[in-house]
Short mmCIF file of C-alpha atoms in Angstrom, two decimals:
data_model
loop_
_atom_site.label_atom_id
_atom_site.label_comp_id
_atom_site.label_asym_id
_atom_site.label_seq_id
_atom_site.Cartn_x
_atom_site.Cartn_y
_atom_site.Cartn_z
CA UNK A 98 0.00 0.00 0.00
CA UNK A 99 1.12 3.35 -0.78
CA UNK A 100 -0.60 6.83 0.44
CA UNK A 101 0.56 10.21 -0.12
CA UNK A 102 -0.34 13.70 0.41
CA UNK A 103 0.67 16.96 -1.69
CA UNK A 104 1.67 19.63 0.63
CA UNK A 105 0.22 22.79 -1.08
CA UNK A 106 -2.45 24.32 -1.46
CA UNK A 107 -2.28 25.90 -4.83
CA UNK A 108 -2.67 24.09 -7.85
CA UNK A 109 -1.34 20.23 -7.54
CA UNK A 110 -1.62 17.04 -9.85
CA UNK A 111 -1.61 13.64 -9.00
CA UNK A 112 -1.86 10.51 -11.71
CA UNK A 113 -1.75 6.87 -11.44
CA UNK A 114 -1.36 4.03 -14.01
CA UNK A 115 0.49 1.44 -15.28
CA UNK A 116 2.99 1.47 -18.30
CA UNK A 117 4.87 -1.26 -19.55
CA UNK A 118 3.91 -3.43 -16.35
CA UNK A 119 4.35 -1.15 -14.05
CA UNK A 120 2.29 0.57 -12.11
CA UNK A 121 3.50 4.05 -11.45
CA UNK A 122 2.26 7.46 -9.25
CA UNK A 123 2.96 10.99 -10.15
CA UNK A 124 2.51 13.67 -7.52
CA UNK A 125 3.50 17.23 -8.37
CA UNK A 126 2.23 20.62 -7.79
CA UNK A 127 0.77 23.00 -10.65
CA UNK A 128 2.54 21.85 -13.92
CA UNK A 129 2.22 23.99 -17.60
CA UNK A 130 -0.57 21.18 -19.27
CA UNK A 131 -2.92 21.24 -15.93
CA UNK A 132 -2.85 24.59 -14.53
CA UNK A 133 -1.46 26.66 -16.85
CA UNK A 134 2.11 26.93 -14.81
CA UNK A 135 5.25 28.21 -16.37
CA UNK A 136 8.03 30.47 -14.45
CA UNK A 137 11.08 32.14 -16.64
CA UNK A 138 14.42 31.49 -14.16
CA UNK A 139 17.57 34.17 -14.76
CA UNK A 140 20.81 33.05 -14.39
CA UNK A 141 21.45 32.77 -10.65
CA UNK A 142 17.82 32.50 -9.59
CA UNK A 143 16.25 29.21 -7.78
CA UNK A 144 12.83 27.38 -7.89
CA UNK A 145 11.69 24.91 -4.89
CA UNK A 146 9.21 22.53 -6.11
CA UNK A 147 5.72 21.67 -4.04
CA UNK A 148 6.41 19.29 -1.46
CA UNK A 149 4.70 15.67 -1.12
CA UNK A 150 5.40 13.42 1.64
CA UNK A 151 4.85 9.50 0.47
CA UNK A 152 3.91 6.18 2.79
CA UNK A 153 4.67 2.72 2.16
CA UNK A 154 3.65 -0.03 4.37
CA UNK A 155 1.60 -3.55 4.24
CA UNK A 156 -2.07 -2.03 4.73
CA UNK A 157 -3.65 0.86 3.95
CA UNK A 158 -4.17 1.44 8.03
CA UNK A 159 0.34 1.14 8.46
CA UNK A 160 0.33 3.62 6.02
CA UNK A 161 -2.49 6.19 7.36
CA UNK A 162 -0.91 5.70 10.85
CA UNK A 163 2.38 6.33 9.13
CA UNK A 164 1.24 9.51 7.66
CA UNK A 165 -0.97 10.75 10.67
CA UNK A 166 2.77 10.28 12.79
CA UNK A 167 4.29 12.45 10.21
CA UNK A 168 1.75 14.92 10.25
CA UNK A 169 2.22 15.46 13.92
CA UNK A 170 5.94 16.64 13.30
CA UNK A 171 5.87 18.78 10.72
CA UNK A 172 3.15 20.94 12.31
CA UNK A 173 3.61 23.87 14.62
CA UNK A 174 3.37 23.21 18.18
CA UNK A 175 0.42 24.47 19.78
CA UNK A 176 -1.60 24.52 22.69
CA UNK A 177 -5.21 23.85 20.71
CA UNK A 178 -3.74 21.10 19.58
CA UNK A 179 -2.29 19.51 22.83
CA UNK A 180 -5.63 20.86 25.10
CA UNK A 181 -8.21 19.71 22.35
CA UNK A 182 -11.09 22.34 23.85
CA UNK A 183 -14.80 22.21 22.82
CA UNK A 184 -15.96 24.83 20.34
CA UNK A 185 -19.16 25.31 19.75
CA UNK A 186 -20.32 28.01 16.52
CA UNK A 187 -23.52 29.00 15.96
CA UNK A 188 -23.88 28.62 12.10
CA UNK A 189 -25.00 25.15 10.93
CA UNK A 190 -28.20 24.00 11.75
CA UNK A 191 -28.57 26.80 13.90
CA UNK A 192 -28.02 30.36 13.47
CA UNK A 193 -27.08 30.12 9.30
CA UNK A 194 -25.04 33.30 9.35
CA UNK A 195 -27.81 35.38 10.64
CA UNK A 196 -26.47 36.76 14.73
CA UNK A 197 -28.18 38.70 17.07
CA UNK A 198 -27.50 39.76 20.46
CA UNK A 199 -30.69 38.98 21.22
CA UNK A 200 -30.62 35.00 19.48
CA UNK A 201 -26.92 34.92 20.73
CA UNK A 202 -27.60 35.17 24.79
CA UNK A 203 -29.59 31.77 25.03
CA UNK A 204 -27.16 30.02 23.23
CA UNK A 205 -23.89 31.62 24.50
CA UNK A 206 -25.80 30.40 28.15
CA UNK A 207 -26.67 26.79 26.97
CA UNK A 208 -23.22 26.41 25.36
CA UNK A 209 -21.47 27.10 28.72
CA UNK A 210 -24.39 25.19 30.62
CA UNK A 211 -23.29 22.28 28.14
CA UNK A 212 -19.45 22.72 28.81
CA UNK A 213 -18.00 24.47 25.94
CA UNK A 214 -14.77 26.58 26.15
CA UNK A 215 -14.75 28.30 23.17
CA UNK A 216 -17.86 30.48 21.53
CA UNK A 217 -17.49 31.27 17.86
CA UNK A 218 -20.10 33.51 16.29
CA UNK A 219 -20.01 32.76 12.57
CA UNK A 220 -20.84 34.65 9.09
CA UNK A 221 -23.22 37.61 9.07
CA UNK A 222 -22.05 40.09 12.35
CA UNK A 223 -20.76 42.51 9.72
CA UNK A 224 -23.61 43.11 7.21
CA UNK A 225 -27.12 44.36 8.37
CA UNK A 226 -28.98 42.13 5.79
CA UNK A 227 -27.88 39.81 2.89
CA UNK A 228 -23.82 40.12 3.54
CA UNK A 229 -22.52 37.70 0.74
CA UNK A 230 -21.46 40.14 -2.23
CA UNK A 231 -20.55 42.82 0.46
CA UNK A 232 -17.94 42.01 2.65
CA UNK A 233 -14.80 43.04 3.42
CA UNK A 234 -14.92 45.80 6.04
CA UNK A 235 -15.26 43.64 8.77
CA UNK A 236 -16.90 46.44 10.81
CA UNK A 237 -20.25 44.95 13.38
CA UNK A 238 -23.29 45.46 12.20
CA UNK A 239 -24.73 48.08 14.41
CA UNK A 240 -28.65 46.52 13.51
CA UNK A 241 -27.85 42.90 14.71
CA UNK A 242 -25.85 44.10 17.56
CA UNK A 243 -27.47 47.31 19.40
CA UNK A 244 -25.31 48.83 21.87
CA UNK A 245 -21.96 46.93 19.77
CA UNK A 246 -21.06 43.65 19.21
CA UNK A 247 -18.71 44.15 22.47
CA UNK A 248 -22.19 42.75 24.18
CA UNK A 249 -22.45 39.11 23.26
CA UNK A 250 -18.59 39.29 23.48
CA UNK A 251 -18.38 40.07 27.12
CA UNK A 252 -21.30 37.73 28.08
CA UNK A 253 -18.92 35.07 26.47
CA UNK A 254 -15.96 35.84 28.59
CA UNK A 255 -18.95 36.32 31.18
CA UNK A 256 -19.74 32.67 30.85
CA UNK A 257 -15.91 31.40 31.25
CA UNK A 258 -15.63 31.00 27.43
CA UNK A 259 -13.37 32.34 24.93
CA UNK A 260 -14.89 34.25 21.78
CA UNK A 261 -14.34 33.93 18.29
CA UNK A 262 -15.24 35.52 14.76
CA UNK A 263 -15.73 34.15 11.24
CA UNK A 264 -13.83 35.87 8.49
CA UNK A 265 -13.19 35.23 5.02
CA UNK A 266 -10.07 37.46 4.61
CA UNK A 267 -9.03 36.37 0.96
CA UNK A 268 -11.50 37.59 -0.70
CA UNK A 269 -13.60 41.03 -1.21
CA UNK A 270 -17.46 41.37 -2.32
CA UNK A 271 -17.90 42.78 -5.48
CA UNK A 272 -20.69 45.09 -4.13
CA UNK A 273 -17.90 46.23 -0.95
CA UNK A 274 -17.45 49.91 -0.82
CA UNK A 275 -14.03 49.19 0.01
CA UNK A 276 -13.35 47.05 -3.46
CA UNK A 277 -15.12 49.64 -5.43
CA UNK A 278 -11.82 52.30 -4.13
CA UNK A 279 -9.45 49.89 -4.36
CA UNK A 280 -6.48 49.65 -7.02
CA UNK A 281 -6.91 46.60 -9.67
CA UNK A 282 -3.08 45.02 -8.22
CA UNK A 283 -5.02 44.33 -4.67
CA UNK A 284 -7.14 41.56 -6.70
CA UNK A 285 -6.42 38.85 -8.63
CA UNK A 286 -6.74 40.04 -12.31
CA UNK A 287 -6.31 38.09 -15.95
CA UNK A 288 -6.37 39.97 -19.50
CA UNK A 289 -6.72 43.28 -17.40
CA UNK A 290 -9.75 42.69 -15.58
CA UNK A 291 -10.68 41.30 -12.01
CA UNK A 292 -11.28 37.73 -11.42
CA UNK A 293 -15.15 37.22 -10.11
CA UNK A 294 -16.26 34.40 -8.74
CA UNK A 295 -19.49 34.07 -6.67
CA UNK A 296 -19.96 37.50 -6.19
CA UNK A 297 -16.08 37.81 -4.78
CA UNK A 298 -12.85 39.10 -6.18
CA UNK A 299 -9.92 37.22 -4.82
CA UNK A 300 -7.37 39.27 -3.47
CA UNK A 301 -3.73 38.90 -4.41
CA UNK A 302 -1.43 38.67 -0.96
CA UNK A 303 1.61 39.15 -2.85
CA UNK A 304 0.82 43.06 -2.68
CA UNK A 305 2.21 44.31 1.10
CA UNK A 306 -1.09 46.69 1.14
CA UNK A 307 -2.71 43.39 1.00
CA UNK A 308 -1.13 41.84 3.71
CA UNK A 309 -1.29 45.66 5.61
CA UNK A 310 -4.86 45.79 4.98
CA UNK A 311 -5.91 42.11 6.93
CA UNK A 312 -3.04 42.70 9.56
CA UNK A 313 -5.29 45.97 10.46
CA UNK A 314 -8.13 43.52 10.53
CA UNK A 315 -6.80 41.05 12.72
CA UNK A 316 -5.42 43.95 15.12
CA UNK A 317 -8.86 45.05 15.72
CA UNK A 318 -10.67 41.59 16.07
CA UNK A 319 -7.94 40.45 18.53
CA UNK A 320 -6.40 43.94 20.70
CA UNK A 321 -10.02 45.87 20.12
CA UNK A 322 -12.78 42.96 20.89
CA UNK A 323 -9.93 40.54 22.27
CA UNK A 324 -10.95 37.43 19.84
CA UNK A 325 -9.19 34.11 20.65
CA UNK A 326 -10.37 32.59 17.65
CA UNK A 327 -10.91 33.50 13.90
CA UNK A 328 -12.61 31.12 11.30
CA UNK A 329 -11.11 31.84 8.74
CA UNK A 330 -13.18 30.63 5.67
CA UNK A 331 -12.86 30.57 1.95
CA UNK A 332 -15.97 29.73 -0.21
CA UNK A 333 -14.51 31.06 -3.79
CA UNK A 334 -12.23 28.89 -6.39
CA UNK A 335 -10.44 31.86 -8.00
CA UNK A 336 -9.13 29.61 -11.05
CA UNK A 337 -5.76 29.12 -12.66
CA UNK A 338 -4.79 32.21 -10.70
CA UNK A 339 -3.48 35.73 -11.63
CA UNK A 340 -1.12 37.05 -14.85
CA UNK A 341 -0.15 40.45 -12.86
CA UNK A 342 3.28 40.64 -12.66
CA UNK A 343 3.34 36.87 -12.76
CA UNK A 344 5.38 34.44 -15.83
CA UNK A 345 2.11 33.42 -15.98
CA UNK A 346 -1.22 32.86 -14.09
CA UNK A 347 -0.53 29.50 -12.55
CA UNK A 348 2.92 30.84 -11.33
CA UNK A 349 0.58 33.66 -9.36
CA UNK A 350 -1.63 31.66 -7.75
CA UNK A 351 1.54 29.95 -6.63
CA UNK A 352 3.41 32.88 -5.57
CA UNK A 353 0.18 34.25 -3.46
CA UNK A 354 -0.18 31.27 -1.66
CA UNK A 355 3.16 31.55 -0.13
CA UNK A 356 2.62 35.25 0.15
CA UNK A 357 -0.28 33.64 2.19
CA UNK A 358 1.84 31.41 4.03
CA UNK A 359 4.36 33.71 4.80
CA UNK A 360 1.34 36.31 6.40
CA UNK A 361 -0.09 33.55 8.40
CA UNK A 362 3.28 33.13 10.27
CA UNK A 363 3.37 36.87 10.54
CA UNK A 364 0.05 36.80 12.53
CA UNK A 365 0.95 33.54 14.23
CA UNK A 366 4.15 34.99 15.58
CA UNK A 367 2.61 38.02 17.13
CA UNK A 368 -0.57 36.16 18.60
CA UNK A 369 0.80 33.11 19.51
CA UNK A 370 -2.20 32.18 21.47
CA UNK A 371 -4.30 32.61 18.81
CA UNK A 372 -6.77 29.55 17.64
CA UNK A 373 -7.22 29.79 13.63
CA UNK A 374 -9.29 27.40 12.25
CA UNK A 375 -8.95 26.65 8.43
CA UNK A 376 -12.83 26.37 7.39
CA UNK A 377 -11.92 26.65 3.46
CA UNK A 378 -15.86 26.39 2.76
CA UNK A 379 -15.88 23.25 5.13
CA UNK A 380 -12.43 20.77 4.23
CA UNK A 381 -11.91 22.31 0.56
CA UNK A 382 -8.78 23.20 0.96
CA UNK A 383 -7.14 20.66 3.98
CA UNK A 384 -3.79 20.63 2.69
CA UNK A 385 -0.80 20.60 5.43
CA UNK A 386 0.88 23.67 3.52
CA UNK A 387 -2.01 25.26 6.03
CA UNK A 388 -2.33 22.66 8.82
CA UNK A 389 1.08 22.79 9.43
CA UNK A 390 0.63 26.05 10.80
CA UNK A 391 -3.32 26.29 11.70
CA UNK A 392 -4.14 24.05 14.80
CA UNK A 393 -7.99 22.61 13.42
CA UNK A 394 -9.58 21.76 10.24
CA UNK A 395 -13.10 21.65 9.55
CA UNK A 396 -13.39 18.62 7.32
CA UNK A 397 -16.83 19.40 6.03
CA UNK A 398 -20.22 21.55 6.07
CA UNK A 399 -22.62 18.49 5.73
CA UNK A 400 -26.14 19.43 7.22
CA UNK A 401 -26.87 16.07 7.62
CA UNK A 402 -25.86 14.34 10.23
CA UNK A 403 -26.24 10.53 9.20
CA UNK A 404 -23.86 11.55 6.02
CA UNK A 405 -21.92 13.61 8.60
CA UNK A 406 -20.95 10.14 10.44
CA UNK A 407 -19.47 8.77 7.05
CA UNK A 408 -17.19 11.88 6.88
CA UNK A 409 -16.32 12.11 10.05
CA UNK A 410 -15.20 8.47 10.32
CA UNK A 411 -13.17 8.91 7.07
CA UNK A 412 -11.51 12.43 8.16
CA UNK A 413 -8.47 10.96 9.86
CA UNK A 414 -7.35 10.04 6.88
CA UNK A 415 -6.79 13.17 5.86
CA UNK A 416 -6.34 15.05 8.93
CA UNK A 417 -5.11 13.83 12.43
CA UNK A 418 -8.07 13.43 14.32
CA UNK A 419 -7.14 16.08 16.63
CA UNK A 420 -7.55 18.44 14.08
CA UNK A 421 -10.15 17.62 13.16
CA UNK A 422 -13.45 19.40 13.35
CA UNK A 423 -16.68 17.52 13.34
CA UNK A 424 -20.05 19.06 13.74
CA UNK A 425 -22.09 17.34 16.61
CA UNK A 426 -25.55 19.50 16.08
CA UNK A 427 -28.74 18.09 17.85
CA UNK A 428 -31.84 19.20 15.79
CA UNK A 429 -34.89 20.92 17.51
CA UNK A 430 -36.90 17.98 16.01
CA UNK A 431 -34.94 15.46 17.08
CA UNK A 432 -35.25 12.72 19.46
CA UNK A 433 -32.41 10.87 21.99
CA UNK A 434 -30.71 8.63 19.68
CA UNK A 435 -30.33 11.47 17.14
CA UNK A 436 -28.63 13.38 19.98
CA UNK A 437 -26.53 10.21 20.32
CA UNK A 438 -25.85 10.06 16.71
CA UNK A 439 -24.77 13.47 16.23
CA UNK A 440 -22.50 13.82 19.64
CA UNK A 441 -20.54 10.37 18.69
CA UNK A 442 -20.06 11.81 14.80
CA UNK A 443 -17.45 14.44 17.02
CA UNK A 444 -15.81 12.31 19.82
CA UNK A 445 -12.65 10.77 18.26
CA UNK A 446 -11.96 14.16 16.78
CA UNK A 447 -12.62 17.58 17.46
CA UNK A 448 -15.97 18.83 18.60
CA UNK A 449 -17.56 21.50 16.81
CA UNK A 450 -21.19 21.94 18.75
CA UNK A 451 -24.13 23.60 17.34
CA UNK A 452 -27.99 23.76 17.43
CA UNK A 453 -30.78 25.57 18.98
CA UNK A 454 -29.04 24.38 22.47
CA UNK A 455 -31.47 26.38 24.09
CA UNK A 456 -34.26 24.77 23.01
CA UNK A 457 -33.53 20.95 23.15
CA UNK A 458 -35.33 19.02 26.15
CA UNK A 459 -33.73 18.25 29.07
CA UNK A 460 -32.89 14.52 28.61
CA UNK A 461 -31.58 15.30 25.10
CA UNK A 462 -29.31 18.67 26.67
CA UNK A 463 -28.44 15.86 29.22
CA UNK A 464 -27.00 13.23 26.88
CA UNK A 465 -24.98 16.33 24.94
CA UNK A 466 -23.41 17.43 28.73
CA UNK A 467 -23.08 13.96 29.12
CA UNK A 468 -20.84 13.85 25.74
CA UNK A 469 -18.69 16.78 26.27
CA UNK A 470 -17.55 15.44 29.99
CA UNK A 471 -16.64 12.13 28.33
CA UNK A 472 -14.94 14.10 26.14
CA UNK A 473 -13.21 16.09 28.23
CA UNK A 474 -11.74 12.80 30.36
CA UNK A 475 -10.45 11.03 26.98
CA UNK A 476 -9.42 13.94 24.84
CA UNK A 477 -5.63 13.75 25.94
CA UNK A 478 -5.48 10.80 24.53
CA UNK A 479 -7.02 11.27 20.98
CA UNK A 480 -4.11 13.89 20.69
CA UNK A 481 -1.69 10.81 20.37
CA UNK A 482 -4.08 7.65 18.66
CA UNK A 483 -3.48 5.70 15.57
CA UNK A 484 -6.63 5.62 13.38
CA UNK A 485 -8.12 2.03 12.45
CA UNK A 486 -11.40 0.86 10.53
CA UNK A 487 -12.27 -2.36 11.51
CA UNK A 488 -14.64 -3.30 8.50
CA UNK A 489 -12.90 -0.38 5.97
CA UNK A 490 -13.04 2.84 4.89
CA UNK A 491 -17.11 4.16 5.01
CA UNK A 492 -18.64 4.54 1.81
CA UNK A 493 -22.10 6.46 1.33
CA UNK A 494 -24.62 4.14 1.03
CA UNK A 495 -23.14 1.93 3.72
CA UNK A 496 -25.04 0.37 6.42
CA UNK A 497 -22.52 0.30 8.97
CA UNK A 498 -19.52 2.66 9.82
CA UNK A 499 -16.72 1.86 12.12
CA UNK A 500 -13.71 4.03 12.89
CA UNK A 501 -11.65 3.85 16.01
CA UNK A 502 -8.08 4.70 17.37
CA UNK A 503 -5.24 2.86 19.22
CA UNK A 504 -4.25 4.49 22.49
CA UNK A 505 -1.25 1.84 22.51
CA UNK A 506 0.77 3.38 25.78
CA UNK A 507 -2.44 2.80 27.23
CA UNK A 508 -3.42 -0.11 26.40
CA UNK A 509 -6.58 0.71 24.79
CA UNK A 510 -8.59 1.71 22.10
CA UNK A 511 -11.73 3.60 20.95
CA UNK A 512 -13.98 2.43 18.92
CA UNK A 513 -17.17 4.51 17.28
CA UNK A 514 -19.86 2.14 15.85
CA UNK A 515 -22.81 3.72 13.80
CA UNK A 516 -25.96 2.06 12.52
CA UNK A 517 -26.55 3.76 9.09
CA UNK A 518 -29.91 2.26 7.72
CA UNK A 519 -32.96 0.65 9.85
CA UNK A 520 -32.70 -3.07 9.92
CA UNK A 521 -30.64 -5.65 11.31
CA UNK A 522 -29.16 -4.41 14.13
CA UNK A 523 -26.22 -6.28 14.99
CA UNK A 524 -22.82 -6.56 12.72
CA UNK A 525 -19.32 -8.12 13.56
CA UNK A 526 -16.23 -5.78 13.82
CA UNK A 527 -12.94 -7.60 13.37
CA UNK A 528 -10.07 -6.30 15.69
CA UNK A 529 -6.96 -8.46 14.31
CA UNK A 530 -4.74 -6.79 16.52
CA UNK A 531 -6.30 -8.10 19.51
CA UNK A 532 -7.00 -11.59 18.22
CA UNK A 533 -6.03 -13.87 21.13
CA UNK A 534 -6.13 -11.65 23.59
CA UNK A 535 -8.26 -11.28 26.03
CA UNK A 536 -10.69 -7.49 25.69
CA UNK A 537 -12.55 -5.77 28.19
CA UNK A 538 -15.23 -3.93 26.29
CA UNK A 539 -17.24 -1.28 27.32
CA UNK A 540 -19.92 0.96 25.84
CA UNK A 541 -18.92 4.60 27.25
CA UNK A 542 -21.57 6.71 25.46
CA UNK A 543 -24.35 6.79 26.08
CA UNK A 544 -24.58 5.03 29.19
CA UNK A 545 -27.54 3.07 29.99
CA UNK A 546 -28.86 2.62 26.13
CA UNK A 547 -29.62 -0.36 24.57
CA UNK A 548 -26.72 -1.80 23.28
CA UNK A 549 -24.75 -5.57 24.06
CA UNK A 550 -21.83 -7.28 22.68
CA UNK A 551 -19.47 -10.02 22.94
CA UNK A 552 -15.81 -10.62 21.94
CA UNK A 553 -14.99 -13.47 20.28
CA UNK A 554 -10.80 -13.72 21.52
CA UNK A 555 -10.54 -16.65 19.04
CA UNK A 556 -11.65 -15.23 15.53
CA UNK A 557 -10.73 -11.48 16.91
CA UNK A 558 -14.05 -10.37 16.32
CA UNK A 559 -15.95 -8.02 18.34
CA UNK A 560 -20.04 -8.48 17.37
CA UNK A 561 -22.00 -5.66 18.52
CA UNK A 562 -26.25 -5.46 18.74
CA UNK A 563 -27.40 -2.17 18.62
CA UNK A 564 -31.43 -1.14 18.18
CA UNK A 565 -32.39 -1.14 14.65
CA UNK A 566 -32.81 2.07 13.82
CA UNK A 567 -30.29 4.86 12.95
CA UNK A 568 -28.30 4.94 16.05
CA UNK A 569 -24.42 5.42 17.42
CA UNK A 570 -22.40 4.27 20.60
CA UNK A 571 -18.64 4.91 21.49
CA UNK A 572 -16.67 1.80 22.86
CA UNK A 573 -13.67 1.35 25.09
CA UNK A 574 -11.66 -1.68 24.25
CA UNK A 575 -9.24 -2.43 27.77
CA UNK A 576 -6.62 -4.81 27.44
CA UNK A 577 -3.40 -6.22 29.44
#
């Protein structure tokens, strides 16, 4: 087996085959056929190439756990990513980028009644109305927040809880006052004119008044309203890039990535303590050129929860499951084992908790409290577990996921079981590691829910009966 990642997250190309009998892999970053690349060198000048890093090993999980080891040193340390605390963001299946002091108070309570540490209020605090073609101030919206955003703010520090803001700080809205002032070489331009893209320009951060301009922005958000956390989105795909003052446009889409780079170090170095998470439109750009740096990925913006379990089981693949983010969001409609559901889609990675909090009943608020101190108690040791899948990768349309990790100084494993489809409720889960050995198995979330199981120590098999219906449960595998 052989995995690989490309570290960049500009153009990149990656092509398997076989030739002559041979099977062969190409991995490179933006090349002249794909992405329209090409860069003139003068004598004396140098080119470094897009990195990739490459696994080999005898199963696809050897060469995950490879990878996710690797992943772990490159990246910056950090304390988000040695702490693991709970966020919880008010945007999907919730708020939907539409804030308010006054719908922000219930939930900044329930969230800290729940045990979250961190409070992110997402898209829409800097735009009255309809915000999508117009941002790029980054100025509160005096409407949604009478008497200043500075209100819901406090009540979050009030409430033991650090605050955060969404931003999307690549781009500009086409309908921004600020764009409409603006010089053409801020923005991402080919054959003379601006690059447009859902009602955004893309602007270029090889230009210092670029870089100026969203180091004022961050100075305000984190000295002025003392933010310890910035989503920082990106929902555009600007193209092949930009042919300003570029050999051509693939080589400036290249060039303002690490102009990118090279800013996010700039901010990192002066606010160390900082939490950034890289939303990228939910996991569209999760590329380690950023995650080395940025502590948490959010690995997708699926509003539905059952598909949400598929992704979230598969993340660690990508991503080391400490980075990342899963949404755990309890409808209104709901019922217990939906709350279930949703809060086990989150804890073997990192919890990103939404919903209408507020308004859930008090045995379903009970099983998400429940959740978040389980999560609390094993979260140090998701920080340092391998990533297995007992019956393979999850495919949509499955009716059973599995995903667990190895806690190996321990002892120990995790294992997440969901129940995809009504039916038959009960499905074997081969542990080959453990074959011969002797397991003790508990079900750690919920407790008390129907659930049973037995471990067959000669076959390595661990067969688990759940209800059948859509459900979840989160196992602890113990052995000595």
């Amino acid at each position: 087996f052989i995995t690989w990642q490309t570290e960049h997250h500009s153009a990149w190309h990656c092509e398997v085959s076989d030739n002559m009998g041979q099977i062969y892999i190409q991995l490179s970053g933006p090349t002249g056929n794909e992405h329209q690349w090409y860069k003139r060198l003068s004598p004396g000048q140098a080119f470094t190439s897009v990195k990739a890093a490459v696994a080999a090993g005898n199963s696809l999980e050897e060469t995950i756990g490879a990878l996710t080891c690797y992943r772990r040193k490159i990246r910056r340390k950090n304390r988000d990513n040695a702490e693991l605390p709970i966020i919880f963001n008010d945007y999907m299946n919730c708020l939907y980028g539409d804030p308010t002091t006054e719908k922000l108070i219930p939930l900044i309570d329930a969230a800290q009644q729940a045990g979250c540490e961190y409070f992110c209020i997402d898209a829409g605090w800097y735009a009255d109305g309809e915000w999508w073609d117009g941002v790029g101030e980054w100025s509160p919206s005096p409407k949604r927040f009478p008497g200043g955003i500075e209100i819901p703010l406090q009540h979050i520090r009030n409430k033991g809880m650090i605050p955060g803001l969404w931003l999307e700080l690549e781009v500009m809205g086409v309908n921004c006052p600020l764009a409409k002032k603006l010089p053409d070489d801020w923005f991402f331009t080919r054959y003379g004119k601006r690059v447009t893209d859902h009602g955004r320009f893309q602007l270029d951060y090889r230009n210092p008044d670029v870089r100026n301009y969203a180091d004022s922005v961050i100075k305000r958000l984190t000295e002025e309203y003392r933010i310890g956390y910035l989503k920082m989105d990106y929902n555009i795909n600007a193209g092949t890039g930009t042919d300003w003052k570029s050999d051509s446009p693939g080589d400036g889409l290249l060039e303002h990535c690490q102009a990118y780079l090279d800013w996010l170090r700039t901010v990192i170095a002066k606010y160390p303590e900082l939490v950034i998470e890289n939303c990228s439109s939910g996991g569209m750009r999760m590329a380690y050129s950023l995650l080395s740096l940025l502590s948490i990925q959010s690995v997708s913006d699926q509003i539905d929860y059952k598909k949400m379990a598929v992704i979230a089981a598969a993340a660690p693949s990508a991503v080391t499951p400490e980075q990342a983010a899963v949404w755990a969001y309890p409808t209104e409609s709901g019922d217990e084992e939906e709350t279930i559901f949703n809060m086990v889609n989150a804890l073997l990675s990192r919890i990103h908790l939404s919903g209408h909090l507020a308004k859930l009943s008090q045995n379903r608020f009970s099983l998400v409290k429940e959740a978040l101190c389980l999560y609390k108690k094993i979260r140090a040791e998701i920080k340092e577990g391998t990533p297995f899948w007992p019956i393979g990768m999850p495919v949509f349309g499955d009716e059973w996921a599995a995903y667990g990790l190895y806690i190996p100084r321990q002892n120990k494993a995790y294992l997440a079981v969901w129940h995809l489809e009504e039916g038959l409720g009960s499905h074997s889960f081969p542990i080959r590691k453990q074959q011969g050995i002797p397991l003790e198995v508990s079900c750690i979330y919920p407790k008390g829910f129907d659930c049973s199981w037995y471990w067959n120590i000669t076959k390595g098999n661990l067969s688990i009966r759940l209800p059948e219906k859509v459900c979840a449960r989160l196992f602890c595998l113990q052995w000595t």
